Coordinates of C-alpha atoms and ligand atoms in Angstrom, one line a residue:
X9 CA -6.8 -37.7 14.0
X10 CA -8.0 -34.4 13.1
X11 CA -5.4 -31.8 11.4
X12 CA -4.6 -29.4 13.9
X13 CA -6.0 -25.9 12.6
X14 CA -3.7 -23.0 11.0
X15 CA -4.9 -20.0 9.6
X16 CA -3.6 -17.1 8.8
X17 CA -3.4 -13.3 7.9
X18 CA -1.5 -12.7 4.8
X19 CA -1.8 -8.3 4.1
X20 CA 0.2 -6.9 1.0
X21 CA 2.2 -4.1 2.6
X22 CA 0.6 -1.2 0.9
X23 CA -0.4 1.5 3.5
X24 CA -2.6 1.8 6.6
X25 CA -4.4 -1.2 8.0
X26 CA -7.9 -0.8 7.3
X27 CA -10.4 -2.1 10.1
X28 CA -11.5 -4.6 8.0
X29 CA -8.2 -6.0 7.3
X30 CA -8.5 -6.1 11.4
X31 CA -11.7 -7.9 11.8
X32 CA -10.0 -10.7 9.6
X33 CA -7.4 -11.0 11.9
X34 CA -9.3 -10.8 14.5
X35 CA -11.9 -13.9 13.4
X36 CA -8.9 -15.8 12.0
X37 CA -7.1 -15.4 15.6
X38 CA -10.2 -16.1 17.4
X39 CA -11.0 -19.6 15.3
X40 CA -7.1 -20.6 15.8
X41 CA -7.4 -19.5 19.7
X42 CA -10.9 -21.5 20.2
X43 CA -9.2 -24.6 18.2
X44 CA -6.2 -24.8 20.0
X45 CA -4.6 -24.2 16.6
X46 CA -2.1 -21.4 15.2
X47 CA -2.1 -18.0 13.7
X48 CA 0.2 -16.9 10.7
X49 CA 1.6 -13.6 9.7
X50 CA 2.2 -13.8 6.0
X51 CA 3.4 -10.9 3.9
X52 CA 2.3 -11.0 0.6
X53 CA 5.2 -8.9 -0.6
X54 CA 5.7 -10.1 -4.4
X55 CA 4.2 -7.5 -6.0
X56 CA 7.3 -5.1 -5.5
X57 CA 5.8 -2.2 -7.5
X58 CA 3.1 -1.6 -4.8
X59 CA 5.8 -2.4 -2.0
X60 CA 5.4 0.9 0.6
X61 CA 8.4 1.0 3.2
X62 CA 7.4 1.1 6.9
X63 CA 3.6 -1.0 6.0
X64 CA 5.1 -4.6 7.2
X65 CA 6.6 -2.9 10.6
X66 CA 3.1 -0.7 10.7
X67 CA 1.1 -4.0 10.4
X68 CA 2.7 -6.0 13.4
X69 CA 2.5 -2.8 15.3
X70 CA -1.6 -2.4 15.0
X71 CA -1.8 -6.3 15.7
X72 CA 0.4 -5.8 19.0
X73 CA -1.7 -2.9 20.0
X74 CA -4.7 -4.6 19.3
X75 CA -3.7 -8.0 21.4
X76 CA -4.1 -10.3 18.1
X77 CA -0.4 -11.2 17.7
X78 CA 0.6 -14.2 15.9
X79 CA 2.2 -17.4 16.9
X80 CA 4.4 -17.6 14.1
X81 CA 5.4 -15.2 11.7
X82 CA 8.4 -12.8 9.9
X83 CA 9.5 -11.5 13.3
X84 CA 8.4 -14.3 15.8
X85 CA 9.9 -17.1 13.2
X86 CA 7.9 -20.7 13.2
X87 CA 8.8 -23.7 11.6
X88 CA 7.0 -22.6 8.2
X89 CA 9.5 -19.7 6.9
X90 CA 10.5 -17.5 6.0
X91 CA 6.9 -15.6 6.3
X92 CA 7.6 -12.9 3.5
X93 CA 6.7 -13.9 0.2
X94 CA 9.5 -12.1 -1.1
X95 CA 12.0 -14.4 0.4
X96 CA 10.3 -17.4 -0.6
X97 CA 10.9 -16.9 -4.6
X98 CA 12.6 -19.4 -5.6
X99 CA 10.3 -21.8 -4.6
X100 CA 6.8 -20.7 -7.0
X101 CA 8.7 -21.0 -10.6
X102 CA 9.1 -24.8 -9.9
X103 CA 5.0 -24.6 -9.1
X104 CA 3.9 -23.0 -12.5
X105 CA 6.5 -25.1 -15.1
X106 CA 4.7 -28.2 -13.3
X107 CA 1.6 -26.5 -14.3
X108 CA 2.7 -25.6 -17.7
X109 CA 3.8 -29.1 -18.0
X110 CA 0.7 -30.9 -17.0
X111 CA -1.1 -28.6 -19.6
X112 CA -3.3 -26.6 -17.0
X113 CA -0.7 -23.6 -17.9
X114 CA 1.1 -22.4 -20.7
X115 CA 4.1 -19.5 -21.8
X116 CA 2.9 -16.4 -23.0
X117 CA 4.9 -14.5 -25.0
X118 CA 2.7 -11.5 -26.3
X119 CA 4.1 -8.0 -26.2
X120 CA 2.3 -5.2 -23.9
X121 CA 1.9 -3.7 -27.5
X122 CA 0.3 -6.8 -28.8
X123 CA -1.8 -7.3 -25.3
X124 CA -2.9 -3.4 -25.8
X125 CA -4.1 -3.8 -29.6
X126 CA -6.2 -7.3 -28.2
X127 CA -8.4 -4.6 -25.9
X128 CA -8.8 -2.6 -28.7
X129 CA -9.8 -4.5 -30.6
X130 CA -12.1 -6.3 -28.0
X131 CA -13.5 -2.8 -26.7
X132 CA -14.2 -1.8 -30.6
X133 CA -15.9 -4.8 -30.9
X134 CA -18.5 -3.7 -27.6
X135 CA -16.7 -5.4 -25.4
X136 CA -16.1 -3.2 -22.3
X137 CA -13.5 -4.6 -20.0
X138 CA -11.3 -6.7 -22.2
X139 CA -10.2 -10.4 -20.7
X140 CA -7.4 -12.7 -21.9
X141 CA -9.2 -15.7 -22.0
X142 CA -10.7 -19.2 -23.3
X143 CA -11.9 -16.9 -26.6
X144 CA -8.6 -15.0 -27.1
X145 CA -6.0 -16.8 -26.1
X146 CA -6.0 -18.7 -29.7
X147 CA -4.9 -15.3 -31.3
X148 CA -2.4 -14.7 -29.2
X149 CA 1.2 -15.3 -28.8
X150 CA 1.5 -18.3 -27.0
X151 CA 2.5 -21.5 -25.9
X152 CA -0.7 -22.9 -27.1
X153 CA -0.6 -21.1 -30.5
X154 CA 3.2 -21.3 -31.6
X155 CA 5.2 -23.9 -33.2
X156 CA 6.7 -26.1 -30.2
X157 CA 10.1 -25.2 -31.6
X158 CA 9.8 -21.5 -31.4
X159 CA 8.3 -22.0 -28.0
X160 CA 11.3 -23.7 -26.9
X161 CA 13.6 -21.2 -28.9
X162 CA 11.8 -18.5 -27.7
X163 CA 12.5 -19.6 -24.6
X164 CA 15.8 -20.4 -24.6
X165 CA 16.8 -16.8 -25.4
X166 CA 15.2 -15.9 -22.7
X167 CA 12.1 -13.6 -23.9
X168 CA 9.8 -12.0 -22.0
X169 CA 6.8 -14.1 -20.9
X170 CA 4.0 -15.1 -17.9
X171 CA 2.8 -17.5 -17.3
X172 CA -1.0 -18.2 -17.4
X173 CA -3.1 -20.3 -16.4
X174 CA -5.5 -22.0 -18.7
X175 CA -9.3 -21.7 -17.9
X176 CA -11.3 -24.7 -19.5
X177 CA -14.7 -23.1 -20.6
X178 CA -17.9 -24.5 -19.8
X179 CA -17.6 -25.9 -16.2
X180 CA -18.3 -25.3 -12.8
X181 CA -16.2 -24.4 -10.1
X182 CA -17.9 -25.6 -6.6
X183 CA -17.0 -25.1 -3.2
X184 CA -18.8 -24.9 0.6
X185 CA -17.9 -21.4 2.1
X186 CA -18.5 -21.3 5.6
X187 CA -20.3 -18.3 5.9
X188 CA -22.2 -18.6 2.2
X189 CA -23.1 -22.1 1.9
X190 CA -22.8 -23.4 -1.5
X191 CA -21.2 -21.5 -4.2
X192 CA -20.5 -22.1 -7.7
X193 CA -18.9 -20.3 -10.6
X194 CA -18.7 -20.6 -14.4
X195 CA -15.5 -20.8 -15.7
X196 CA -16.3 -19.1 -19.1
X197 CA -16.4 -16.0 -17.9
X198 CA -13.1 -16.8 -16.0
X199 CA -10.0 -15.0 -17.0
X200 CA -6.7 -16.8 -18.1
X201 CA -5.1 -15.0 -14.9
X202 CA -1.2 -14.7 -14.8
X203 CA 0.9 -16.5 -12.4
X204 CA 3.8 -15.7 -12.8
X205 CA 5.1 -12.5 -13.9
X206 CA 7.9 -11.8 -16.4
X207 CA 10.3 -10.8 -13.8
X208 CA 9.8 -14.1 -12.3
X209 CA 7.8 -13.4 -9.3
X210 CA 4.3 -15.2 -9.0
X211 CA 1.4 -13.3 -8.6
X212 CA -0.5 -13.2 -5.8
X213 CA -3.1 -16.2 -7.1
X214 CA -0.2 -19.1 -7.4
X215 CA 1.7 -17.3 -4.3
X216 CA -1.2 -17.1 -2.1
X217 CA -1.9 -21.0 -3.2
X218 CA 1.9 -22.5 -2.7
X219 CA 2.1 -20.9 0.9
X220 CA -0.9 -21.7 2.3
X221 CA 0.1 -25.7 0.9
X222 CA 3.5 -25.1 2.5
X223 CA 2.1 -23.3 5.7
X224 CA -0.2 -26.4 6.1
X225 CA -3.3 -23.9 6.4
X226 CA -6.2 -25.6 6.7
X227 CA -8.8 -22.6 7.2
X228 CA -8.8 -19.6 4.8
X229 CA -10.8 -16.8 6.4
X230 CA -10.5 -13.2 4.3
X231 CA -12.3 -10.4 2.8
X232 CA -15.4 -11.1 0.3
X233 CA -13.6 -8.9 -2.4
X234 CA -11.2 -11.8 -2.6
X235 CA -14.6 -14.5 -3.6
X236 CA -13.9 -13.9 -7.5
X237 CA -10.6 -15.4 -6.8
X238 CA -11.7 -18.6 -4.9
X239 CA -12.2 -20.0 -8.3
X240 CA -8.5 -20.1 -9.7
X241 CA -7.3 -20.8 -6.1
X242 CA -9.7 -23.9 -6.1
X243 CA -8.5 -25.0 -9.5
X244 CA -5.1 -24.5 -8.9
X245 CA -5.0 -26.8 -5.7
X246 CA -6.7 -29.1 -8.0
X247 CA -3.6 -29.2 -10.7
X248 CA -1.3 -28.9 -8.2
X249 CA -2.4 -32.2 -6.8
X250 CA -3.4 -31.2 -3.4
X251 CA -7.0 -31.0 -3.2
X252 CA -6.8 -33.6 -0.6
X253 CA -5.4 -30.7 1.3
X254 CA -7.2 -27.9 0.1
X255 CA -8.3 -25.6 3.1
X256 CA -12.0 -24.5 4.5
X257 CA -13.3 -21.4 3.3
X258 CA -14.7 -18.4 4.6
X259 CA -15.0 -15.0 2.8
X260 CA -16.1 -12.7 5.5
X261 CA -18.8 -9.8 4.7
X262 CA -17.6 -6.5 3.5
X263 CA -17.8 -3.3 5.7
X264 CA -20.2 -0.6 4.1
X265 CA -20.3 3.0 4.2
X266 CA -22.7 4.6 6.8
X267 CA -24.5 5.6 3.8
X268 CA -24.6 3.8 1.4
X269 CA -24.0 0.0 -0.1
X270 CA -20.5 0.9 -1.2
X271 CA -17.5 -0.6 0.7
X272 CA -15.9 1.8 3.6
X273 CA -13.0 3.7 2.0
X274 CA -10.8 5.9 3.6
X275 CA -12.6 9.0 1.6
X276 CA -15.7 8.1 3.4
X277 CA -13.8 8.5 6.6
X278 CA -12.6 11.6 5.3
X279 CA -15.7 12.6 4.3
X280 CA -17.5 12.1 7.1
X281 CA -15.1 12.5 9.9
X282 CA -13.7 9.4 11.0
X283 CA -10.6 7.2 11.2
X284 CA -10.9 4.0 8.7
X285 CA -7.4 2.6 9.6
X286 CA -6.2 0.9 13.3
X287 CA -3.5 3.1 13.9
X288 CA -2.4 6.3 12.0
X289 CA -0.4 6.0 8.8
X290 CA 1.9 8.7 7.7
X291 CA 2.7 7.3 3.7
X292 CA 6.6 7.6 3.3
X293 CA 5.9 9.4 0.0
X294 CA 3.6 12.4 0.7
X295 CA 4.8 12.7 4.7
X296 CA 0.9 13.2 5.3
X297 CA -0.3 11.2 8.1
X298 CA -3.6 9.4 8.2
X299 CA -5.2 9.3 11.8
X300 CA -6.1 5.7 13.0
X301 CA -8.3 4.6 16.3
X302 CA -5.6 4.4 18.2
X303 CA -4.7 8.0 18.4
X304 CA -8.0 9.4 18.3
X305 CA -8.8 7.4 21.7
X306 CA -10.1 4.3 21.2
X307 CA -8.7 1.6 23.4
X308 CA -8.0 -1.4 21.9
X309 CA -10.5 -3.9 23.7
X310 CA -12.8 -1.6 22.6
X311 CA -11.9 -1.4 18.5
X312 CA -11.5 -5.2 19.0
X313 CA -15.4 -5.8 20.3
X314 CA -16.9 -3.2 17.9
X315 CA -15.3 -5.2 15.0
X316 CA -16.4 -8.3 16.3
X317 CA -20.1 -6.9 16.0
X318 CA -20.0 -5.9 12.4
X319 CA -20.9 -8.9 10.6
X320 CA -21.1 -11.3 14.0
X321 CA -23.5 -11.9 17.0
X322 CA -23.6 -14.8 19.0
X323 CA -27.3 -14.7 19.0
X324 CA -27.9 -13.4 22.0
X325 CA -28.8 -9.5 23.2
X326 CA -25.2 -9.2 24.9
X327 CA -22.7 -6.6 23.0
X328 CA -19.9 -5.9 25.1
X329 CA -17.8 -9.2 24.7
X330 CA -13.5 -9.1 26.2
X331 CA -11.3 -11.2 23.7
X332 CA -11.3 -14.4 26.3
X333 CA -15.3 -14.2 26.1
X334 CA -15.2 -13.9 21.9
X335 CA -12.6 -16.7 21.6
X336 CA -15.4 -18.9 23.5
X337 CA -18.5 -17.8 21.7
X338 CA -17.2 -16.9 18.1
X339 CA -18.7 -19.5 15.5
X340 CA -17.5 -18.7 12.0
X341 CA -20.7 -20.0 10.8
X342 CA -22.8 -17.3 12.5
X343 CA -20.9 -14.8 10.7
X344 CA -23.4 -13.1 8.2
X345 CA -23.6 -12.5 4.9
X346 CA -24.6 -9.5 4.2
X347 CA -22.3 -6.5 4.6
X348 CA -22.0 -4.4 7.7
X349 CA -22.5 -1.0 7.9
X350 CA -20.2 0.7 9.8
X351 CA -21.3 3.3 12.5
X352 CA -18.7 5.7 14.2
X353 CA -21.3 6.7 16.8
X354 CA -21.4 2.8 18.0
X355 CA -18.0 2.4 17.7
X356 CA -17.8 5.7 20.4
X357 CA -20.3 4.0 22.3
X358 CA -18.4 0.7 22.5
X359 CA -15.5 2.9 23.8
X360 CA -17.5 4.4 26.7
X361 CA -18.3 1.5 27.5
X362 CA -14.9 0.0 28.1
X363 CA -13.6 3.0 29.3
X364 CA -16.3 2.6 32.4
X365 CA -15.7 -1.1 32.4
X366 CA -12.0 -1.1 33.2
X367 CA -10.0 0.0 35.7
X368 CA -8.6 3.2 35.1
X369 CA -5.3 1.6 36.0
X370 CA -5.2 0.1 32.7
X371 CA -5.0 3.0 30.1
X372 CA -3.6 5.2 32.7
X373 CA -0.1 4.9 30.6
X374 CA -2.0 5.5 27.6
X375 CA -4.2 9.1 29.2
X376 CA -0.8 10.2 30.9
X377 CA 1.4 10.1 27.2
X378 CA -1.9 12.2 25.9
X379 CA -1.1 14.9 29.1
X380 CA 2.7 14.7 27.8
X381 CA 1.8 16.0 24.5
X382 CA -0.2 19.4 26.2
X383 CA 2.4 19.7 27.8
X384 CA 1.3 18.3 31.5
X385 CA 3.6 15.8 33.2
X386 CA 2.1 14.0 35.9
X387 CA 4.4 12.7 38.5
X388 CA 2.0 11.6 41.2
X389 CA 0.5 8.4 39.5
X390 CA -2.0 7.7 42.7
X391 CA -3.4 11.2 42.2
X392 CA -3.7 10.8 38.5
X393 CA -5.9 7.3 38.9
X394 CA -8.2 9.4 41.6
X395 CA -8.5 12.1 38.9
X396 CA -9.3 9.0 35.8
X397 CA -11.4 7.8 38.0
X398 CA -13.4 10.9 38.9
X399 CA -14.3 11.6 35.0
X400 CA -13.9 8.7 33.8
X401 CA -17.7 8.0 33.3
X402 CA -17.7 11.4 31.2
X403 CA -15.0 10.0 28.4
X404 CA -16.0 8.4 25.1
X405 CA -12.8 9.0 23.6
X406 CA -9.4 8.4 25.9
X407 CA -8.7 11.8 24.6
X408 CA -11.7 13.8 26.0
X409 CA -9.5 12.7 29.8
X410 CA -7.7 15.6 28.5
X411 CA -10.6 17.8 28.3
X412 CA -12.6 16.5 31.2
X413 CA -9.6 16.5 33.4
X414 CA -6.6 18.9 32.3
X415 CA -8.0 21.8 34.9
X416 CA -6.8 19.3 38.0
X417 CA -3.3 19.8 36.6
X418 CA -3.3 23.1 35.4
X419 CA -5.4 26.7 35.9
X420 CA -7.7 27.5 33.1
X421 CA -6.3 29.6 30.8
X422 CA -9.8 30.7 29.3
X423 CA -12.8 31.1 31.6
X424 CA -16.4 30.9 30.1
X425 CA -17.2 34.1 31.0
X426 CA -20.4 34.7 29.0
X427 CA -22.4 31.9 30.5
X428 CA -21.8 33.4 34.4
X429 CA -22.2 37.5 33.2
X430 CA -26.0 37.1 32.8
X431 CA -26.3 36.5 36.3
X432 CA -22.9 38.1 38.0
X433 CA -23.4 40.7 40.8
X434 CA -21.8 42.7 43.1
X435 CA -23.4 40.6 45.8
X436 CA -22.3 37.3 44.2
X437 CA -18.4 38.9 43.8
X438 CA -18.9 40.1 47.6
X439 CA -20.1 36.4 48.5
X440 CA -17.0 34.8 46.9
X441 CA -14.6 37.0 48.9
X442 CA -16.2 35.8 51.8
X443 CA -16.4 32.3 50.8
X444 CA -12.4 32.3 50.1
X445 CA -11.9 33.8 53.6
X446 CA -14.1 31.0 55.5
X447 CA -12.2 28.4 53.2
X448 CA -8.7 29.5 54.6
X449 CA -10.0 29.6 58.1
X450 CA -11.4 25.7 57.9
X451 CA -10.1 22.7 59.4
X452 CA -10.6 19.4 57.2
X453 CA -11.0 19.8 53.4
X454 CA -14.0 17.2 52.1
X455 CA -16.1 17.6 50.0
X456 CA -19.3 17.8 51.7
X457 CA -17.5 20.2 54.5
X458 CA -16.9 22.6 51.8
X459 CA -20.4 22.4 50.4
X460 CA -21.8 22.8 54.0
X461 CA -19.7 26.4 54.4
X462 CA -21.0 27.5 51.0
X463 CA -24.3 26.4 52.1
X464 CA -24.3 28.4 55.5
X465 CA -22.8 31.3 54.1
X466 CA -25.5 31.4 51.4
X467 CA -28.3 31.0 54.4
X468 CA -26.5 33.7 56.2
X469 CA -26.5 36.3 53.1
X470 CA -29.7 34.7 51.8
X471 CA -28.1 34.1 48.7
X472 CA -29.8 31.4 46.3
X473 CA -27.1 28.4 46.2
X474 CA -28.8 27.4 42.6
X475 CA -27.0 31.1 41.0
X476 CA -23.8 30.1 43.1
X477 CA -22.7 26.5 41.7
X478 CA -21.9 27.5 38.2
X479 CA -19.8 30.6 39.0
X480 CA -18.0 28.4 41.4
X481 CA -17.4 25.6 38.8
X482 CA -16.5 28.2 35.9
X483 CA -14.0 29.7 38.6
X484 CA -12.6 26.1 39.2
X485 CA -12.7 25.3 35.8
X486 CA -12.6 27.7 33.4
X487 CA -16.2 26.1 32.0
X488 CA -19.6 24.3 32.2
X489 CA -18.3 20.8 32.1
X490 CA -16.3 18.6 35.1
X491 CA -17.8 16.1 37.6
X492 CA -19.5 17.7 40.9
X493 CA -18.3 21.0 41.6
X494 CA -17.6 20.0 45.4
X495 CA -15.4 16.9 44.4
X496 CA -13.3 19.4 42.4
X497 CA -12.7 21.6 44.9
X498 CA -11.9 18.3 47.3
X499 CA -9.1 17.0 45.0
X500 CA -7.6 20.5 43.5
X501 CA -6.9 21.1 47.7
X502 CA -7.7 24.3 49.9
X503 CA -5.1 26.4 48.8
X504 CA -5.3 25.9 44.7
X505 CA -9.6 26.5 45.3
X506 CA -9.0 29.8 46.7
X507 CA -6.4 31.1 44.4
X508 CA -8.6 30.0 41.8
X509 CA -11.7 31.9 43.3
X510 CA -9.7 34.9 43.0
X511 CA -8.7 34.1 39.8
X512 CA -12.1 33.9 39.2
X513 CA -13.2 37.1 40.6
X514 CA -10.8 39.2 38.3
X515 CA -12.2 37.5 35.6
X516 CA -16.0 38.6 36.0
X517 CA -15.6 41.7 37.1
Ligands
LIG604 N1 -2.5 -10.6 0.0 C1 -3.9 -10.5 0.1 C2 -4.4 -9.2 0.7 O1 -3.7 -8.3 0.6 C3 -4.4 -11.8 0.8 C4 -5.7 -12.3 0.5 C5 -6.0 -13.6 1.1 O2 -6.1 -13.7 2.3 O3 -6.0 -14.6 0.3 O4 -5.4 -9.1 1.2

């Protein structure tokens, strides 16, 4: 009998959730969905200087928004608690004295004096970045180097130390990733990494090992910045006696910069105008808040497919893909390699898309909390869908609903007078008066009814209708934009068109 599949999503809570840190949720969800397996939220809290307040709640938010929540986890629960590292302490030391005992690990006892004049000396010597390892740990003060007696002294009096873990030069580390195939590494040029600190946390390489053995993972799917790692993870499932265990890998490609090779940082968001992270993040520290998809009008199935696409296709021309149509044709091994450069203008295209695709019923909520904050508070939900669904093939962003659609709800307060001027006449002001007093006098109000008594009245006066329609549409809506002029006047009702021609007419004169 096959295991049954677990994966999971372990973040640090540092800050915003960056839309890579989605996509790995998102393919890690999708393989456990697709499997019939289950999805862990793990927080990687044991590194309590970078702890930010507010980042684990933030986190569970953008995966509830973006439909990827987790079958087990610090506030669902699941048989594999607690899910925060931090409450799991006790439980790592035990891990790294078996190591020390076994000789893959040893005490470390050097100074951060003693560990600073090591560099120095290293970087005086040409050596630019500075390792504790295989050719420096003999000079140092350790458990390797010292008497056993003082070890055990030193020890017992409780001096500061780590714990390490000891590289053995000269071999290779192999493993299958999913998405790379064969990889191997030297471990020479390996680092004697830490694992557990003097305060008696572990670091995140023997944490991130213990929990996934204790979660029963069997897939690991994360970011390729974490591939230098997958060496001392590998190892240390090996020491630990559970390489009969040891998951699958998978270290998904990075997401670059428009322009360039680099990874996507939040400065190149900054620089060049868009959101990096799922949701905005205001850091508790500075107050300053970060803007995120969500509130610059992406809708979630839409941020969901456009992250499915960088780095994944299913081979196939087809791009717009719901979550129940990914979770059948997602294959981890189709994932590439290469990094994906992010675009902002496909991302907006994916969200036009979706916005056209769905029914306007289902981010109604979302458009209506968007009118709140200008200050419009719709009452009459039927009307508002008519309205969505009336512009709603002009919206890229939820928020343009605001732009493309505030005018139904409430008189412009600006008119673009410049682009009617050019044109404006006494005859056209003496046509509108006219027009408003045939309006009052009709009997039905439709759209093509109303069209039809411009139309006549235009024949009547000789009037061209092509100079009338965008006078008409900048009275109705203060500018050049809105869907056809005729509907507008259909929906905004008799009375509200011809106080808003006579608006209108003040305005030009
Ligand atoms: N805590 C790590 C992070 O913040 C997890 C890396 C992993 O998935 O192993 O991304």
């Amino acid at each position: 009998m096959s295991k049954k599949v677990r994966v999971r999503f372990a973040p640090s809570p540092t800050g915003g959730l960056h839309l890579g840190g989605v996509r790995t949720v998102l393919f890690n969800y999708l393989f456990a969905r697709q499997h019939g397996g289950d999805f862990v939220l793990r927080i990687e809290d044991t590194d309590q200087s970078r702890y930010v307040p507010g980042a684990e709640e933030y986190i569970m938010e953008c995966l509830r928004w973006c439909g990827l929540n987790p079958d087990e986890g610090p506030d669902t629960g699941g048989p594999y608690g607690p899910y925060r590292q931090s409450e799991r302490k006790e439980r790592y030391r035990q891990y790294a004295e078996t190591l020390v005992a076994e000789g893959h690990a040893y005490y470390a006892f050097d100074t951060p004096e003693e560990l600073e004049s090591m560099r120095e000396e290293l970087r005086g010597k040409g050596i630019s970045s500075p390792q504790y390892n295989h050719m420096v740990r003999e000079g140092m003060r350790n458990s390797l180097t010292l008497p056993k007696e003082e070890v055990t002294a030193l020890l017992e009096k409780n001096t500061p130390h780590v714990i390490r873990i000891k590289m053995l030069p000269g071999k290779t580390v192999k493993f299958t990733d999913l998405i790379r195939g064969e990889v191997s590494f030297d471990t020479s040029l390996a680092d004697d990494k830490v694992l557990l600190k003097a305060d008696g946390m572990p670091t995140y390489h023997l944490a991130v090992v213990a929990d996934d053995h204790a979660m029963k993972i069997t897939h690991v799917f994360r970011g390729e910045e974490w591939l230098p790692s997958a060496p001392v993870h590998i190892l240390l499932w090996k020491y630990l006696g559970w390489e009969h265990e040891m998951p699958h890998w998978a270290h998904l490609p990075l997401i670059l910069k428009p322009d360039g090779n680099g990874k996507l940082s939040k400065r190149d968001g900054d620089r060049l105008g868009f959101p990096v992270f799922a949701m905005q993040w205001t850091d508790p520290k500075t107050g300053d808040p970060v803007a995120g998809f969500r509130e610059m009008g992406f809708l979630p199935e839409a941020f969901v497919n456009m992250l499915a696409m960088l780095g994944w296709n299913d081979g196939s021309e087809q791009e717009i893909f719901t979550l129940e149509e990914l979770t059948d044709k997602f294959l981890i091994e189709r994932v590439h390699k290469n990094g994906a450069k992010f675009n902002f203008e496909k991302a907006k295209w994916f969200n036009h898309e979706w916005i056209k695709k769905l029914p306007v019923s289902h981010y109604r909520q979302a458009v209506k909390q968007l009118y709140a904050a200008k200050g419009i508070n719709i009452t009459d939900e039927p009307h508002f869908e008519r309205i969505l669904e009336l512009v709603k093939d002009r919206c890229t962003l939820l928020t343009d609903f605001v732009e493309q659609a505030a005018f139904f709800f409430r008189r412009p307060d600006q008119y673009d007078v410049e682009a009617v001027k050019p044109k404006w006449s006494a005859d056209k002001a003496d046509f509108f008066q006219e027009l408003a007093g045939r309006y009052a006098t009709m009997e039905g109000w439709e759209a093509t009814a109303i069209e039809q008594v411009l139309k006549d009245l235009a024949t009547e006066k000789t009037t061209k209708m092509g100079g009338l329609l965008l006078p008409f549409r900048v009275m109705l809506v203060g500018g050049k934009f809105g869907p056809p002029v005729f509907l507008i006047a259909e929906t905004l009702g008799k009375e509200e068109t011809i106080a808003r021609i006579k608006t209108g007419l003040s305005k030009f004169e």
